[in-house]
Coordinates of C-alpha atoms (C1' of nucleotides) in Angstrom, one line a residue:
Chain Q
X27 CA 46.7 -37.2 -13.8
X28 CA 43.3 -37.3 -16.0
X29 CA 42.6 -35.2 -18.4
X30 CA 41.6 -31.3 -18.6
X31 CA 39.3 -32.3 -20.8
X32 CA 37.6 -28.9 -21.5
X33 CA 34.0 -28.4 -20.8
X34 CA 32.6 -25.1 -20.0
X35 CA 28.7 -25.0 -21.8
X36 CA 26.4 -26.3 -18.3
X37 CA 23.9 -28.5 -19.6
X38 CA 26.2 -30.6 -21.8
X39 CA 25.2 -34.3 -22.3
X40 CA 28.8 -35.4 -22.8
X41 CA 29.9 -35.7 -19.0
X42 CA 28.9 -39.1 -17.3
X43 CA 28.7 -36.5 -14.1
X44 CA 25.7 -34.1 -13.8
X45 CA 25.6 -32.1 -10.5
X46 CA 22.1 -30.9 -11.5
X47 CA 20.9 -33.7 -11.7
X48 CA 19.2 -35.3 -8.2
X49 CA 20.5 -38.6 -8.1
X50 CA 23.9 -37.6 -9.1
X51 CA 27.1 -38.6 -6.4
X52 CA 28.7 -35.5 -7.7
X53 CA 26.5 -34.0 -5.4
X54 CA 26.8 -35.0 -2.4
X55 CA 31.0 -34.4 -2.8
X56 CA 30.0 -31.3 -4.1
X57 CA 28.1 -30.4 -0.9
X58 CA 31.2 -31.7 1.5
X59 CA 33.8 -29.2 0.1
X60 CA 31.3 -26.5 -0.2
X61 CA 29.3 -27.5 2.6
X62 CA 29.7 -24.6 6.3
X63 CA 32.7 -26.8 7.5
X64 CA 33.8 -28.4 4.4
X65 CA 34.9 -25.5 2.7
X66 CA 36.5 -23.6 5.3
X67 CA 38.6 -27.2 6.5
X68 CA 39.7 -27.5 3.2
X69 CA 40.9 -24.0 2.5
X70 CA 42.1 -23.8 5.8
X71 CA 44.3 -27.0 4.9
X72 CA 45.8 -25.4 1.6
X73 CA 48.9 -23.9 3.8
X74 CA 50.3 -27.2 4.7
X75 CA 49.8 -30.2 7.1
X76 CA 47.7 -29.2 10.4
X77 CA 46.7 -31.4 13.6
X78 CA 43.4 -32.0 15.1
X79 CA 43.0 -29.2 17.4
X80 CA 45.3 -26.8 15.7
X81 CA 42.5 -27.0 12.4
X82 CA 40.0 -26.8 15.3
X83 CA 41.4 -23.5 16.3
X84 CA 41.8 -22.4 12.5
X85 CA 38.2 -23.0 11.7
X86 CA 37.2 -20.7 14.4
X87 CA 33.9 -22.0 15.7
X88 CA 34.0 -26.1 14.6
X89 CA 33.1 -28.5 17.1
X90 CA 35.0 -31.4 17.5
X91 CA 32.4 -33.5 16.2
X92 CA 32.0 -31.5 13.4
X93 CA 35.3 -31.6 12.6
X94 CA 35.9 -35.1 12.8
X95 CA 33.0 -35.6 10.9
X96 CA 33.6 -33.3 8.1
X97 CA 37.1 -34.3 7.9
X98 CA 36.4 -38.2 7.7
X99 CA 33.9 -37.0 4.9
X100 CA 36.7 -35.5 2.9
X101 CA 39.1 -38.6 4.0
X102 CA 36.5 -41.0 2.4
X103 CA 35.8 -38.6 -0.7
X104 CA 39.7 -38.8 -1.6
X105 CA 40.5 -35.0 -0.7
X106 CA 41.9 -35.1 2.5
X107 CA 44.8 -37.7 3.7
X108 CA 44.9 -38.3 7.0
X109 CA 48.6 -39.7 8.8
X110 CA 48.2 -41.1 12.3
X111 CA 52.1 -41.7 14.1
X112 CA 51.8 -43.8 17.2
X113 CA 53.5 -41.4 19.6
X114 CA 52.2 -41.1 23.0
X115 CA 50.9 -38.6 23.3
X116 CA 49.0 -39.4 19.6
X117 CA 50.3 -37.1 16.9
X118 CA 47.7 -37.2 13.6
X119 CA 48.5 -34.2 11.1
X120 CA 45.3 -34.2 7.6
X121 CA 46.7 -32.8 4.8
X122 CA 45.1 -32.0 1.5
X123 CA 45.8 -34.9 -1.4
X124 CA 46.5 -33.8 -5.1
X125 CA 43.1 -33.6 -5.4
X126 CA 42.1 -32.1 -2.4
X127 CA 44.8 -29.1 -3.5
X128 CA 43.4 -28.7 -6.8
X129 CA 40.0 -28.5 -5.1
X130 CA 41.1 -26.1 -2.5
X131 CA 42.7 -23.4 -5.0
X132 CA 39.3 -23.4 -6.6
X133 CA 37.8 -22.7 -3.6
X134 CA 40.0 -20.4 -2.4
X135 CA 39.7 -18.1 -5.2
X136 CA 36.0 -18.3 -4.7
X137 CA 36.5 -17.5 -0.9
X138 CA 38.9 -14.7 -1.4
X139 CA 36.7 -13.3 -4.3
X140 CA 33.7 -13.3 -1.9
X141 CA 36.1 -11.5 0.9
X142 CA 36.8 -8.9 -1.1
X143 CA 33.2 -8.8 -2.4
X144 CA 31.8 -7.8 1.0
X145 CA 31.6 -4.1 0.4
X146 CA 29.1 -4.1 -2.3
X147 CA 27.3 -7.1 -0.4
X148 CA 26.6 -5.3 2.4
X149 CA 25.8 -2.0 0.6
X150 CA 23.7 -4.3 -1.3
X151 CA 21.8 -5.8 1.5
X152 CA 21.0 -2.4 3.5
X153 CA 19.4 -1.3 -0.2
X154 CA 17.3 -4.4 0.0
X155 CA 16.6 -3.8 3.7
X156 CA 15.5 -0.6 3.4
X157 CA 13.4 -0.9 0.2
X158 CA 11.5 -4.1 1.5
X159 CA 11.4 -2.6 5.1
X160 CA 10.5 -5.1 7.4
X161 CA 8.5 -7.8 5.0
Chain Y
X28 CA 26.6 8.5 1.7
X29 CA 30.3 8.6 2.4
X30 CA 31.6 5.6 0.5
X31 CA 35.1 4.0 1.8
X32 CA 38.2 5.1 -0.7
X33 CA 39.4 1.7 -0.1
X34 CA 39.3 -0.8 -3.2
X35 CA 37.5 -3.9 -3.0
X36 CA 39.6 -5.6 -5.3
X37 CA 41.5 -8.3 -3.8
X38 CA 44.7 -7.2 -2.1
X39 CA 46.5 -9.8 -0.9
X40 CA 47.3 -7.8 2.4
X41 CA 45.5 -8.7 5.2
X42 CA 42.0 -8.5 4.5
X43 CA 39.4 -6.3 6.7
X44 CA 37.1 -9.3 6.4
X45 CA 38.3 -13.0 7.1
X46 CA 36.7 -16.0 6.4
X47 CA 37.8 -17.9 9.1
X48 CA 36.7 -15.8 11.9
X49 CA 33.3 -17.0 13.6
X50 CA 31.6 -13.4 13.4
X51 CA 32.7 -12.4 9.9
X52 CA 29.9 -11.8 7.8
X53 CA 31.3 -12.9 4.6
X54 CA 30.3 -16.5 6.2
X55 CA 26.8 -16.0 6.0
X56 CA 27.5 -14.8 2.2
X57 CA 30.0 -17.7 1.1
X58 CA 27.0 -19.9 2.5
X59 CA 24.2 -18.7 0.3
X60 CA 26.7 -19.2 -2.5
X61 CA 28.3 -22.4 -1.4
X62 CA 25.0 -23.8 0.5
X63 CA 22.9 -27.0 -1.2
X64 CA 20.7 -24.2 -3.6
X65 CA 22.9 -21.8 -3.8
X66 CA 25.3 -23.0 -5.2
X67 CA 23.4 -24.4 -7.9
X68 CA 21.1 -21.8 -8.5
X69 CA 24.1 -19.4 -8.9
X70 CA 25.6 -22.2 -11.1
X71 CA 22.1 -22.5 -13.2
X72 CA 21.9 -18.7 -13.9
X73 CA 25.7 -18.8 -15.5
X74 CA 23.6 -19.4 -18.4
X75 CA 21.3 -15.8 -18.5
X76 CA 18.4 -15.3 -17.2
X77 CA 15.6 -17.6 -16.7
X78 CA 12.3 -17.8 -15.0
X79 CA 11.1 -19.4 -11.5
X80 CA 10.3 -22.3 -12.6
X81 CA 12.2 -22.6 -15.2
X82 CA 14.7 -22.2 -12.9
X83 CA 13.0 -25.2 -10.4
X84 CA 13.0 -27.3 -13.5
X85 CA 16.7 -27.2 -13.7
X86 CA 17.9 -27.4 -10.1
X87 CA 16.7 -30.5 -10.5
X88 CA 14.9 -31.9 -6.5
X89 CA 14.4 -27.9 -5.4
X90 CA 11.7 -27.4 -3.8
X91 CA 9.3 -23.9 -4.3
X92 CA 9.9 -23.0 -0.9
X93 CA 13.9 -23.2 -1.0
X94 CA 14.2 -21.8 -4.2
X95 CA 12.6 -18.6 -3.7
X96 CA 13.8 -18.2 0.0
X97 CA 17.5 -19.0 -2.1
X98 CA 16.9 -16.3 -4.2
X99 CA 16.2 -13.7 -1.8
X100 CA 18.9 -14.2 0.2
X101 CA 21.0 -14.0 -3.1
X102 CA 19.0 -11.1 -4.4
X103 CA 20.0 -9.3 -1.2
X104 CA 23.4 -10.1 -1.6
X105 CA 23.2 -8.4 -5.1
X106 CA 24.6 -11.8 -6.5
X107 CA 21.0 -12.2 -8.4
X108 CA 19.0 -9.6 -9.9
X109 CA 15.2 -9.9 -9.9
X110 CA 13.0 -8.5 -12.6
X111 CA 9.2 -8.5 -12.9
X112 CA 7.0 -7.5 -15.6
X113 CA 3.8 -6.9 -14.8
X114 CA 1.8 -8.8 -17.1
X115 CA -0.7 -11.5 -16.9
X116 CA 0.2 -14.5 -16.5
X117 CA 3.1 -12.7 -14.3
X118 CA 6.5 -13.3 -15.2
X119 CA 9.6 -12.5 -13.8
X120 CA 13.0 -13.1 -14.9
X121 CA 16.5 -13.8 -12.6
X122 CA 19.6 -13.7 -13.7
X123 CA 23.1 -13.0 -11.8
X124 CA 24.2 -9.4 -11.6
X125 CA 28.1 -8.8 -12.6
X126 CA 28.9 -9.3 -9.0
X127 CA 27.1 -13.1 -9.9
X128 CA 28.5 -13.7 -12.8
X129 CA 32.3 -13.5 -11.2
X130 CA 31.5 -15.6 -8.5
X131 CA 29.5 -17.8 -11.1
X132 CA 32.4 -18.3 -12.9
X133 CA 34.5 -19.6 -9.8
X134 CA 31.9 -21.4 -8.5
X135 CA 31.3 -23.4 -11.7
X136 CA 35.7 -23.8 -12.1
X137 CA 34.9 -25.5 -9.0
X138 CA 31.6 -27.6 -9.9
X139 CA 33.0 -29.0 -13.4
X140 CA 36.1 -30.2 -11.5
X141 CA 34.3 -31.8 -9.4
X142 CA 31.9 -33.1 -11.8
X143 CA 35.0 -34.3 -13.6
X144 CA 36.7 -35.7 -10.8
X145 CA 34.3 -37.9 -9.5
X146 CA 36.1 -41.4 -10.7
X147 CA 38.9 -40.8 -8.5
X148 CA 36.2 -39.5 -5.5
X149 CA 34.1 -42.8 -6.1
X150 CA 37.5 -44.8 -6.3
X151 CA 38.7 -43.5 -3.2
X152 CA 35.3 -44.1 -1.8
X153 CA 35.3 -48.0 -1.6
X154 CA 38.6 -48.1 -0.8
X155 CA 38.0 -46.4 2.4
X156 CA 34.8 -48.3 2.9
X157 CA 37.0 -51.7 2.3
X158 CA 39.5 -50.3 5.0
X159 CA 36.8 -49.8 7.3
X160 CA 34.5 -52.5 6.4
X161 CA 32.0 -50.1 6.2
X162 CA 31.1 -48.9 10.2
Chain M
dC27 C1' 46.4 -35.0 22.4
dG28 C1' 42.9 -37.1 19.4
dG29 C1' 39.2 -38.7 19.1
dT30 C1' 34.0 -41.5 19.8
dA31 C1' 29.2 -41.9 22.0
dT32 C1' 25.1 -39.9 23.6
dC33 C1' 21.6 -36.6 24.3
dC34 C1' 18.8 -33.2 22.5
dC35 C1' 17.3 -28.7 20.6
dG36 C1' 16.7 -25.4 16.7
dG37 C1' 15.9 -24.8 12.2
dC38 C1' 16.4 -26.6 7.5
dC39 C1' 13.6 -28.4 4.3
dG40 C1' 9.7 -30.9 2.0
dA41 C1' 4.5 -31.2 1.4
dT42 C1' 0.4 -29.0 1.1
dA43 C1' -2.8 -25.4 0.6
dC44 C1' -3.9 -20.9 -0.7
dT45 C1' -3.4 -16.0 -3.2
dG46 C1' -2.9 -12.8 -7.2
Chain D
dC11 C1' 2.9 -18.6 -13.7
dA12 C1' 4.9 -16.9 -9.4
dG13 C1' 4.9 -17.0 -5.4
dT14 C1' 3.4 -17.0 0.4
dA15 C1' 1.7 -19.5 4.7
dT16 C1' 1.7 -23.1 7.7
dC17 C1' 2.7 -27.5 9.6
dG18 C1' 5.7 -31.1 10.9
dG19 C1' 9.7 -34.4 10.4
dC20 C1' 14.2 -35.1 10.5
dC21 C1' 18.8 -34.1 11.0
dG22 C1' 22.6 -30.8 11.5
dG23 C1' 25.2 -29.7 14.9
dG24 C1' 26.4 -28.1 19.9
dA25 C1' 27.3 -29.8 24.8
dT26 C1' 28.9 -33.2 27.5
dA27 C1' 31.0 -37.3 29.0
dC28 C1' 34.0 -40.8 28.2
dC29 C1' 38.2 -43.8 25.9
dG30 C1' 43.3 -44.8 24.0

DNA sequence: CGGTATCCCGGCCGATACTG
DNA sequence: CAGTATCGGCCGGGATACCG
């Protein structure tokens, strides 16, 4: 495993990996696990191994498409490994990679965080609401 | 107002809102923090507070248009707090309210690994793109 | 079951111009 | 400086049809 190599101060010139900047590739991985599908495929993956359709059903309105792509996106990015046995019918379970799990409890707390956080959201947005009326 | 007895802390019984579920509105919410600006804008505030364009300058590709429609949707969220002082030139300050700063600091546990795990993303990468011969 | 290919629409998003 | 208004392209993403 690499290295928890500590860096908390945003801005910091020592990482070869700058998310703010434009041209950085940390980006774009950044925007597949955080992305509308990405995110909930991936924390809906932390349980365990899942199948095609039974994630479909998890992520509660994915289209197939969207699910492939998104999960061939992780796939490529090193976060999701997928395992094809050549049943008939075909049997393919994804499951998260020691990455991918690391990624996902990260996220996770984020999404549970934001879950319970919906309280004050909403009271938040019906104060905004009102004060701006419509505009 | 009546306000609901029930804590919003995070109980790990089953939750009145859910992620997962297509209507829940803590989707829309985890997408303004998660989406492409939001998640860096949130990220950029960690900081303190800082001004619009200040602000454009660091989210580094953002254009005027998505930053400020970013913040509203964060400032009605109450993640982002906006503050204008009516001077000339104007200037008005953002920064994250404490409901921000706690999903700031997720958000960026998330980011920096990411940032910091992008050897092994790139690795994995052209290893799937020499698998697949790149179609 | 587990996908891929194709069509196509809505809206995300950038560029530009304008206001206070 | 701190935005809003408008236009337009492009692509995210849903629907459908089709393969192994």
């Amino acid at each position: 495993m690499e290295t928890p190599a500590r860096t908390e101060s945003t801005g910091s010139a020592e990482l070869p990996f700058d998310v703010f900047a434009r041209d950085c590739p940390s980006r774009e991985t950044l925007e597949h696990v955080t992305g509308r599908w990405g995110s909930l495929t991936v924390g809906a993956l932390y349980d365990g191994a899942r199948r095609f359709n039974e994630l479909r059903r998890r992520v509660d309105g994915v289209s197939e498409k969207m699910l492939s792509q998104t999960l061939h996106a992780l796939e490529r990015d090193g976060i999701v490994h997928r395992e094809a046995q050549p049943t008939n019918p075909p049997r393919v379970d994804y499951e998260l990679t020691p990455l991918g799990r690391e990624i996902a409890e990260r996220l996770l707390s984020l999404i549970h965080f934001v879950e319970g956080s919906m309280n004050p959201v909403l009271a938040a947005r019906q104060s905004y609401d009102a004060t701006r009326g419509g505009r």
